[in-house]
């Protein structure tokens, strides 16, 4: 009888931190560095808190749908990043669709796209670090299940 392997809680927790960090990073790129386009209206970071909550929920849902967390430890880095890219693209498109439907007064669609790009970059880096840490722990015999 095989036991289902679950994704460690710290992977999901670090992903939630990265989702929100990517939105803050996108805000910094958009409003502080002013890359890609000039700013016509300045909006405070607090205006994006509902988007951060929705982005986090959407990312967790699409990560589940795209099976990002399934067999997490046994996947190659490129396969993990491929699934992350797909899930992030879906979440970003849905988030943009919500902004078109609700038409909030304070938002930047470019910031939301930048948040998706930042999320892919940050999640790719965290997956590489997590894989290295888990690999070292397994090499020492920590977290290895013996048959």
mmCIF file with all atom_site columns, C-alpha atoms in Angstrom:
data_model
loop_
_atom_site.group_PDB
_atom_site.id
_atom_site.type_symbol
_atom_site.label_atom_id
_atom_site.label_alt_id
_atom_site.label_comp_id
_atom_site.label_asym_id
_atom_site.label_entity_id
_atom_site.label_seq_id
_atom_site.pdbx_PDB_ins_code
_atom_site.Cartn_x
_atom_site.Cartn_y
_atom_site.Cartn_z
_atom_site.occupancy
_atom_site.B_iso_or_equiv
_atom_site.pdbx_formal_charge
_atom_site.auth_seq_id
_atom_site.auth_comp_id
_atom_site.auth_asym_id
_atom_site.auth_atom_id
_atom_site.pdbx_PDB_model_num
ATOM 1   C CA . UNK A 1 1   ? 0.000   0.000  0.000   1.00 0.00 ? 1   UNK A CA 1
ATOM 2   C CA . UNK A 1 2   ? 1.627   3.203  -1.149  1.00 0.00 ? 2   UNK A CA 1
ATOM 3   C CA . UNK A 1 3   ? 1.441   6.314  0.935   1.00 0.00 ? 3   UNK A CA 1
ATOM 4   C CA . UNK A 1 4   ? 0.655   9.526  -0.891  1.00 0.00 ? 4   UNK A CA 1
ATOM 5   C CA . UNK A 1 5   ? 3.532   11.965 -0.653  1.00 0.00 ? 5   UNK A CA 1
ATOM 6   C CA . UNK A 1 6   ? 2.470   15.440 0.290   1.00 0.00 ? 6   UNK A CA 1
ATOM 7   C CA . UNK A 1 7   ? 4.205   18.651 -0.533  1.00 0.00 ? 7   UNK A CA 1
ATOM 8   C CA . UNK A 1 8   ? 5.970   20.039 2.536   1.00 0.00 ? 8   UNK A CA 1
ATOM 9   C CA . UNK A 1 9   ? 4.102   22.883 4.208   1.00 0.00 ? 9   UNK A CA 1
ATOM 10  C CA . UNK A 1 10  ? 7.118   25.139 3.903   1.00 0.00 ? 10  UNK A CA 1
ATOM 11  C CA . UNK A 1 11  ? 6.999   24.923 0.095   1.00 0.00 ? 11  UNK A CA 1
ATOM 12  C CA . UNK A 1 12  ? 3.405   26.189 0.014   1.00 0.00 ? 12  UNK A CA 1
ATOM 13  C CA . UNK A 1 13  ? 4.190   28.855 2.630   1.00 0.00 ? 13  UNK A CA 1
ATOM 14  C CA . UNK A 1 14  ? 7.225   30.072 0.695   1.00 0.00 ? 14  UNK A CA 1
ATOM 15  C CA . UNK A 1 15  ? 5.119   30.183 -2.477  1.00 0.00 ? 15  UNK A CA 1
ATOM 16  C CA . UNK A 1 16  ? 2.547   32.408 -0.774  1.00 0.00 ? 16  UNK A CA 1
ATOM 17  C CA . UNK A 1 17  ? 5.340   34.736 0.327   1.00 0.00 ? 17  UNK A CA 1
ATOM 18  C CA . UNK A 1 18  ? 6.720   34.767 -3.231  1.00 0.00 ? 18  UNK A CA 1
ATOM 19  C CA . UNK A 1 19  ? 3.276   35.511 -4.741  1.00 0.00 ? 19  UNK A CA 1
ATOM 20  C CA . UNK A 1 20  ? 2.971   38.613 -2.601  1.00 0.00 ? 20  UNK A CA 1
ATOM 21  C CA . UNK A 1 21  ? 6.619   39.580 -2.990  1.00 0.00 ? 21  UNK A CA 1
ATOM 22  C CA . UNK A 1 22  ? 6.194   39.455 -6.761  1.00 0.00 ? 22  UNK A CA 1
ATOM 23  C CA . UNK A 1 23  ? 3.344   41.969 -6.563  1.00 0.00 ? 23  UNK A CA 1
ATOM 24  C CA . UNK A 1 24  ? 5.441   44.272 -4.356  1.00 0.00 ? 24  UNK A CA 1
ATOM 25  C CA . UNK A 1 25  ? 8.387   43.863 -6.735  1.00 0.00 ? 25  UNK A CA 1
ATOM 26  C CA . UNK A 1 26  ? 6.138   44.671 -9.711  1.00 0.00 ? 26  UNK A CA 1
ATOM 27  C CA . UNK A 1 27  ? 4.878   47.760 -7.879  1.00 0.00 ? 27  UNK A CA 1
ATOM 28  C CA . UNK A 1 28  ? 8.475   48.856 -7.316  1.00 0.00 ? 28  UNK A CA 1
ATOM 29  C CA . UNK A 1 29  ? 9.326   48.291 -10.998 1.00 0.00 ? 29  UNK A CA 1
ATOM 30  C CA . UNK A 1 30  ? 6.180   50.089 -12.162 1.00 0.00 ? 30  UNK A CA 1
ATOM 31  C CA . UNK A 1 31  ? 6.000   53.077 -9.827  1.00 0.00 ? 31  UNK A CA 1
ATOM 32  C CA . UNK A 1 32  ? 9.523   53.583 -8.509  1.00 0.00 ? 32  UNK A CA 1
ATOM 33  C CA . UNK A 1 33  ? 11.700  52.588 -11.466 1.00 0.00 ? 33  UNK A CA 1
ATOM 34  C CA . UNK A 1 34  ? 9.039   53.472 -14.063 1.00 0.00 ? 34  UNK A CA 1
ATOM 35  C CA . UNK A 1 35  ? 10.159  50.824 -16.537 1.00 0.00 ? 35  UNK A CA 1
ATOM 36  C CA . UNK A 1 36  ? 8.275   50.196 -19.795 1.00 0.00 ? 36  UNK A CA 1
ATOM 37  C CA . UNK A 1 37  ? 5.817   53.124 -19.597 1.00 0.00 ? 37  UNK A CA 1
ATOM 38  C CA . UNK A 1 38  ? 5.479   56.471 -17.909 1.00 0.00 ? 38  UNK A CA 1
ATOM 39  C CA . UNK A 1 39  ? 3.065   56.742 -15.010 1.00 0.00 ? 39  UNK A CA 1
ATOM 40  C CA . UNK A 1 40  ? -0.022  58.821 -15.641 1.00 0.00 ? 40  UNK A CA 1
ATOM 41  C CA . UNK A 1 41  ? -1.606  58.269 -12.200 1.00 0.00 ? 41  UNK A CA 1
ATOM 42  C CA . UNK A 1 42  ? 0.190   57.292 -9.025  1.00 0.00 ? 42  UNK A CA 1
ATOM 43  C CA . UNK A 1 43  ? -1.568  54.718 -6.861  1.00 0.00 ? 43  UNK A CA 1
ATOM 44  C CA . UNK A 1 44  ? -0.382  53.661 -3.388  1.00 0.00 ? 44  UNK A CA 1
ATOM 45  C CA . UNK A 1 45  ? 0.618   50.077 -2.745  1.00 0.00 ? 45  UNK A CA 1
ATOM 46  C CA . UNK A 1 46  ? -2.410  49.679 -0.470  1.00 0.00 ? 46  UNK A CA 1
ATOM 47  C CA . UNK A 1 47  ? -4.663  50.059 -3.538  1.00 0.00 ? 47  UNK A CA 1
ATOM 48  C CA . UNK A 1 48  ? -3.303  46.715 -4.721  1.00 0.00 ? 48  UNK A CA 1
ATOM 49  C CA . UNK A 1 49  ? -4.063  44.741 -1.545  1.00 0.00 ? 49  UNK A CA 1
ATOM 50  C CA . UNK A 1 50  ? -7.296  43.263 -2.987  1.00 0.00 ? 50  UNK A CA 1
ATOM 51  C CA . UNK A 1 51  ? -5.329  42.267 -6.090  1.00 0.00 ? 51  UNK A CA 1
ATOM 52  C CA . UNK A 1 52  ? -2.680  40.637 -3.887  1.00 0.00 ? 52  UNK A CA 1
ATOM 53  C CA . UNK A 1 53  ? -5.324  38.580 -2.108  1.00 0.00 ? 53  UNK A CA 1
ATOM 54  C CA . UNK A 1 54  ? -6.998  37.574 -5.383  1.00 0.00 ? 54  UNK A CA 1
ATOM 55  C CA . UNK A 1 55  ? -3.621  36.829 -6.996  1.00 0.00 ? 55  UNK A CA 1
ATOM 56  C CA . UNK A 1 56  ? -2.651  34.577 -4.081  1.00 0.00 ? 56  UNK A CA 1
ATOM 57  C CA . UNK A 1 57  ? -5.943  32.669 -4.191  1.00 0.00 ? 57  UNK A CA 1
ATOM 58  C CA . UNK A 1 58  ? -5.799  32.301 -7.986  1.00 0.00 ? 58  UNK A CA 1
ATOM 59  C CA . UNK A 1 59  ? -2.199  31.110 -7.864  1.00 0.00 ? 59  UNK A CA 1
ATOM 60  C CA . UNK A 1 60  ? -2.984  28.489 -5.229  1.00 0.00 ? 60  UNK A CA 1
ATOM 61  C CA . UNK A 1 61  ? -5.987  27.277 -7.261  1.00 0.00 ? 61  UNK A CA 1
ATOM 62  C CA . UNK A 1 62  ? -4.080  27.086 -10.536 1.00 0.00 ? 62  UNK A CA 1
ATOM 63  C CA . UNK A 1 63  ? -1.116  25.437 -8.819  1.00 0.00 ? 63  UNK A CA 1
ATOM 64  C CA . UNK A 1 64  ? -3.539  22.765 -7.650  1.00 0.00 ? 64  UNK A CA 1
ATOM 65  C CA . UNK A 1 65  ? -5.170  22.457 -11.087 1.00 0.00 ? 65  UNK A CA 1
ATOM 66  C CA . UNK A 1 66  ? -1.824  22.226 -12.881 1.00 0.00 ? 66  UNK A CA 1
ATOM 67  C CA . UNK A 1 67  ? -0.497  19.793 -10.274 1.00 0.00 ? 67  UNK A CA 1
ATOM 68  C CA . UNK A 1 68  ? 2.469   21.958 -9.365  1.00 0.00 ? 68  UNK A CA 1
ATOM 69  C CA . UNK A 1 69  ? 2.573   20.399 -5.901  1.00 0.00 ? 69  UNK A CA 1
ATOM 70  C CA . UNK A 1 70  ? 2.016   16.794 -6.980  1.00 0.00 ? 70  UNK A CA 1
ATOM 71  C CA . UNK A 1 71  ? 5.177   14.661 -6.660  1.00 0.00 ? 71  UNK A CA 1
ATOM 72  C CA . UNK A 1 72  ? 7.012   17.879 -5.883  1.00 0.00 ? 72  UNK A CA 1
ATOM 73  C CA . UNK A 1 73  ? 10.296  16.358 -4.756  1.00 0.00 ? 73  UNK A CA 1
ATOM 74  C CA . UNK A 1 74  ? 10.615  13.932 -7.660  1.00 0.00 ? 74  UNK A CA 1
ATOM 75  C CA . UNK A 1 75  ? 10.422  16.469 -10.476 1.00 0.00 ? 75  UNK A CA 1
ATOM 76  C CA . UNK A 1 76  ? 13.216  18.080 -12.396 1.00 0.00 ? 76  UNK A CA 1
ATOM 77  C CA . UNK A 1 77  ? 13.605  21.851 -12.053 1.00 0.00 ? 77  UNK A CA 1
ATOM 78  C CA . UNK A 1 78  ? 12.579  22.531 -15.656 1.00 0.00 ? 78  UNK A CA 1
ATOM 79  C CA . UNK A 1 79  ? 9.376   20.504 -15.260 1.00 0.00 ? 79  UNK A CA 1
ATOM 80  C CA . UNK A 1 80  ? 8.555   22.416 -12.081 1.00 0.00 ? 80  UNK A CA 1
ATOM 81  C CA . UNK A 1 81  ? 9.157   25.770 -13.776 1.00 0.00 ? 81  UNK A CA 1
ATOM 82  C CA . UNK A 1 82  ? 7.072   24.724 -16.801 1.00 0.00 ? 82  UNK A CA 1
ATOM 83  C CA . UNK A 1 83  ? 4.111   24.010 -14.536 1.00 0.00 ? 83  UNK A CA 1
ATOM 84  C CA . UNK A 1 84  ? 4.701   27.246 -12.622 1.00 0.00 ? 84  UNK A CA 1
ATOM 85  C CA . UNK A 1 85  ? 4.702   29.245 -15.878 1.00 0.00 ? 85  UNK A CA 1
ATOM 86  C CA . UNK A 1 86  ? 1.411   27.669 -17.002 1.00 0.00 ? 86  UNK A CA 1
ATOM 87  C CA . UNK A 1 87  ? -0.290  28.260 -13.656 1.00 0.00 ? 87  UNK A CA 1
ATOM 88  C CA . UNK A 1 88  ? 1.004   31.825 -13.400 1.00 0.00 ? 88  UNK A CA 1
ATOM 89  C CA . UNK A 1 89  ? -0.133  32.677 -16.922 1.00 0.00 ? 89  UNK A CA 1
ATOM 90  C CA . UNK A 1 90  ? -3.629  31.387 -16.153 1.00 0.00 ? 90  UNK A CA 1
ATOM 91  C CA . UNK A 1 91  ? -3.784  33.334 -12.895 1.00 0.00 ? 91  UNK A CA 1
ATOM 92  C CA . UNK A 1 92  ? -2.592  36.535 -14.560 1.00 0.00 ? 92  UNK A CA 1
ATOM 93  C CA . UNK A 1 93  ? -5.122  36.254 -17.391 1.00 0.00 ? 93  UNK A CA 1
ATOM 94  C CA . UNK A 1 94  ? -7.968  35.665 -14.928 1.00 0.00 ? 94  UNK A CA 1
ATOM 95  C CA . UNK A 1 95  ? -6.770  38.597 -12.808 1.00 0.00 ? 95  UNK A CA 1
ATOM 96  C CA . UNK A 1 96  ? -6.737  40.840 -15.896 1.00 0.00 ? 96  UNK A CA 1
ATOM 97  C CA . UNK A 1 97  ? -10.231 39.633 -16.833 1.00 0.00 ? 97  UNK A CA 1
ATOM 98  C CA . UNK A 1 98  ? -11.462 40.549 -13.347 1.00 0.00 ? 98  UNK A CA 1
ATOM 99  C CA . UNK A 1 99  ? -10.043 44.072 -13.748 1.00 0.00 ? 99  UNK A CA 1
ATOM 100 C CA . UNK A 1 100 ? -11.834 44.466 -17.082 1.00 0.00 ? 100 UNK A CA 1
ATOM 101 C CA . UNK A 1 101 ? -15.142 43.338 -15.571 1.00 0.00 ? 101 UNK A CA 1
ATOM 102 C CA . UNK A 1 102 ? -14.975 45.261 -12.281 1.00 0.00 ? 102 UNK A CA 1
ATOM 103 C CA . UNK A 1 103 ? -13.078 48.278 -13.642 1.00 0.00 ? 103 UNK A CA 1
ATOM 104 C CA . UNK A 1 104 ? -11.585 49.414 -10.329 1.00 0.00 ? 104 UNK A CA 1
ATOM 105 C CA . UNK A 1 105 ? -10.561 53.047 -10.114 1.00 0.00 ? 105 UNK A CA 1
ATOM 106 C CA . UNK A 1 106 ? -6.999  52.428 -8.951  1.00 0.00 ? 106 UNK A CA 1
ATOM 107 C CA . UNK A 1 107 ? -4.988  49.837 -10.809 1.00 0.00 ? 107 UNK A CA 1
ATOM 108 C CA . UNK A 1 108 ? -2.417  49.287 -13.520 1.00 0.00 ? 108 UNK A CA 1
ATOM 109 C CA . UNK A 1 109 ? -2.812  46.332 -15.889 1.00 0.00 ? 109 UNK A CA 1
ATOM 110 C CA . UNK A 1 110 ? 0.890   46.524 -16.693 1.00 0.00 ? 110 UNK A CA 1
ATOM 111 C CA . UNK A 1 111 ? 1.675   46.063 -12.996 1.00 0.00 ? 111 UNK A CA 1
ATOM 112 C CA . UNK A 1 112 ? -0.405  42.873 -12.964 1.00 0.00 ? 112 UNK A CA 1
ATOM 113 C CA . UNK A 1 113 ? 1.490   41.500 -15.974 1.00 0.00 ? 113 UNK A CA 1
ATOM 114 C CA . UNK A 1 114 ? 4.780   42.481 -14.343 1.00 0.00 ? 114 UNK A CA 1
ATOM 115 C CA . UNK A 1 115 ? 3.651   40.688 -11.164 1.00 0.00 ? 115 UNK A CA 1
ATOM 116 C CA . UNK A 1 116 ? 3.142   37.498 -13.188 1.00 0.00 ? 116 UNK A CA 1
ATOM 117 C CA . UNK A 1 117 ? 6.601   37.817 -14.734 1.00 0.00 ? 117 UNK A CA 1
ATOM 118 C CA . UNK A 1 118 ? 8.180   38.523 -11.339 1.00 0.00 ? 118 UNK A CA 1
ATOM 119 C CA . UNK A 1 119 ? 6.350   35.532 -9.873  1.00 0.00 ? 119 UNK A CA 1
ATOM 120 C CA . UNK A 1 120 ? 7.761   33.194 -12.528 1.00 0.00 ? 120 UNK A CA 1
ATOM 121 C CA . UNK A 1 121 ? 11.295  34.509 -11.988 1.00 0.00 ? 121 UNK A CA 1
ATOM 122 C CA . UNK A 1 122 ? 11.114  34.379 -8.188  1.00 0.00 ? 122 UNK A CA 1
ATOM 123 C CA . UNK A 1 123 ? 9.415   30.968 -8.115  1.00 0.00 ? 123 UNK A CA 1
ATOM 124 C CA . UNK A 1 124 ? 12.019  29.578 -10.516 1.00 0.00 ? 124 UNK A CA 1
ATOM 125 C CA . UNK A 1 125 ? 14.778  30.772 -8.206  1.00 0.00 ? 125 UNK A CA 1
ATOM 126 C CA . UNK A 1 126 ? 13.082  29.468 -5.068  1.00 0.00 ? 126 UNK A CA 1
ATOM 127 C CA . UNK A 1 127 ? 12.491  26.077 -6.716  1.00 0.00 ? 127 UNK A CA 1
ATOM 128 C CA . UNK A 1 128 ? 16.207  25.855 -7.576  1.00 0.00 ? 128 UNK A CA 1
ATOM 129 C CA . UNK A 1 129 ? 17.147  26.702 -3.981  1.00 0.00 ? 129 UNK A CA 1
ATOM 130 C CA . UNK A 1 130 ? 14.562  24.318 -2.538  1.00 0.00 ? 130 UNK A CA 1
ATOM 131 C CA . UNK A 1 131 ? 15.752  21.488 -4.798  1.00 0.00 ? 131 UNK A CA 1
ATOM 132 C CA . UNK A 1 132 ? 19.360  22.104 -3.737  1.00 0.00 ? 132 UNK A CA 1
ATOM 133 C CA . UNK A 1 133 ? 18.439  22.086 -0.037  1.00 0.00 ? 133 UNK A CA 1
ATOM 134 C CA . UNK A 1 134 ? 16.325  18.933 -0.333  1.00 0.00 ? 134 UNK A CA 1
ATOM 135 C CA . UNK A 1 135 ? 19.078  17.248 -2.368  1.00 0.00 ? 135 UNK A CA 1
ATOM 136 C CA . UNK A 1 136 ? 21.657  17.985 0.318   1.00 0.00 ? 136 UNK A CA 1
ATOM 137 C CA . UNK A 1 137 ? 19.334  16.767 3.056   1.00 0.00 ? 137 UNK A CA 1
ATOM 138 C CA . UNK A 1 138 ? 18.659  13.542 1.146   1.00 0.00 ? 138 UNK A CA 1
ATOM 139 C CA . UNK A 1 139 ? 22.400  13.058 0.604   1.00 0.00 ? 139 UNK A CA 1
ATOM 140 C CA . UNK A 1 140 ? 22.787  13.128 4.392   1.00 0.00 ? 140 UNK A CA 1
ATOM 141 C CA . UNK A 1 141 ? 19.935  10.651 4.794   1.00 0.00 ? 141 UNK A CA 1
ATOM 142 C CA . UNK A 1 142 ? 17.466  13.204 6.140   1.00 0.00 ? 142 UNK A CA 1
ATOM 143 C CA . UNK A 1 143 ? 13.940  12.866 4.780   1.00 0.00 ? 143 UNK A CA 1
ATOM 144 C CA . UNK A 1 144 ? 14.678  9.657  2.905   1.00 0.00 ? 144 UNK A CA 1
ATOM 145 C CA . UNK A 1 145 ? 12.130  6.858  3.211   1.00 0.00 ? 145 UNK A CA 1
ATOM 146 C CA . UNK A 1 146 ? 13.607  3.406  3.275   1.00 0.00 ? 146 UNK A CA 1
ATOM 147 C CA . UNK A 1 147 ? 11.720  0.466  1.831   1.00 0.00 ? 147 UNK A CA 1
#
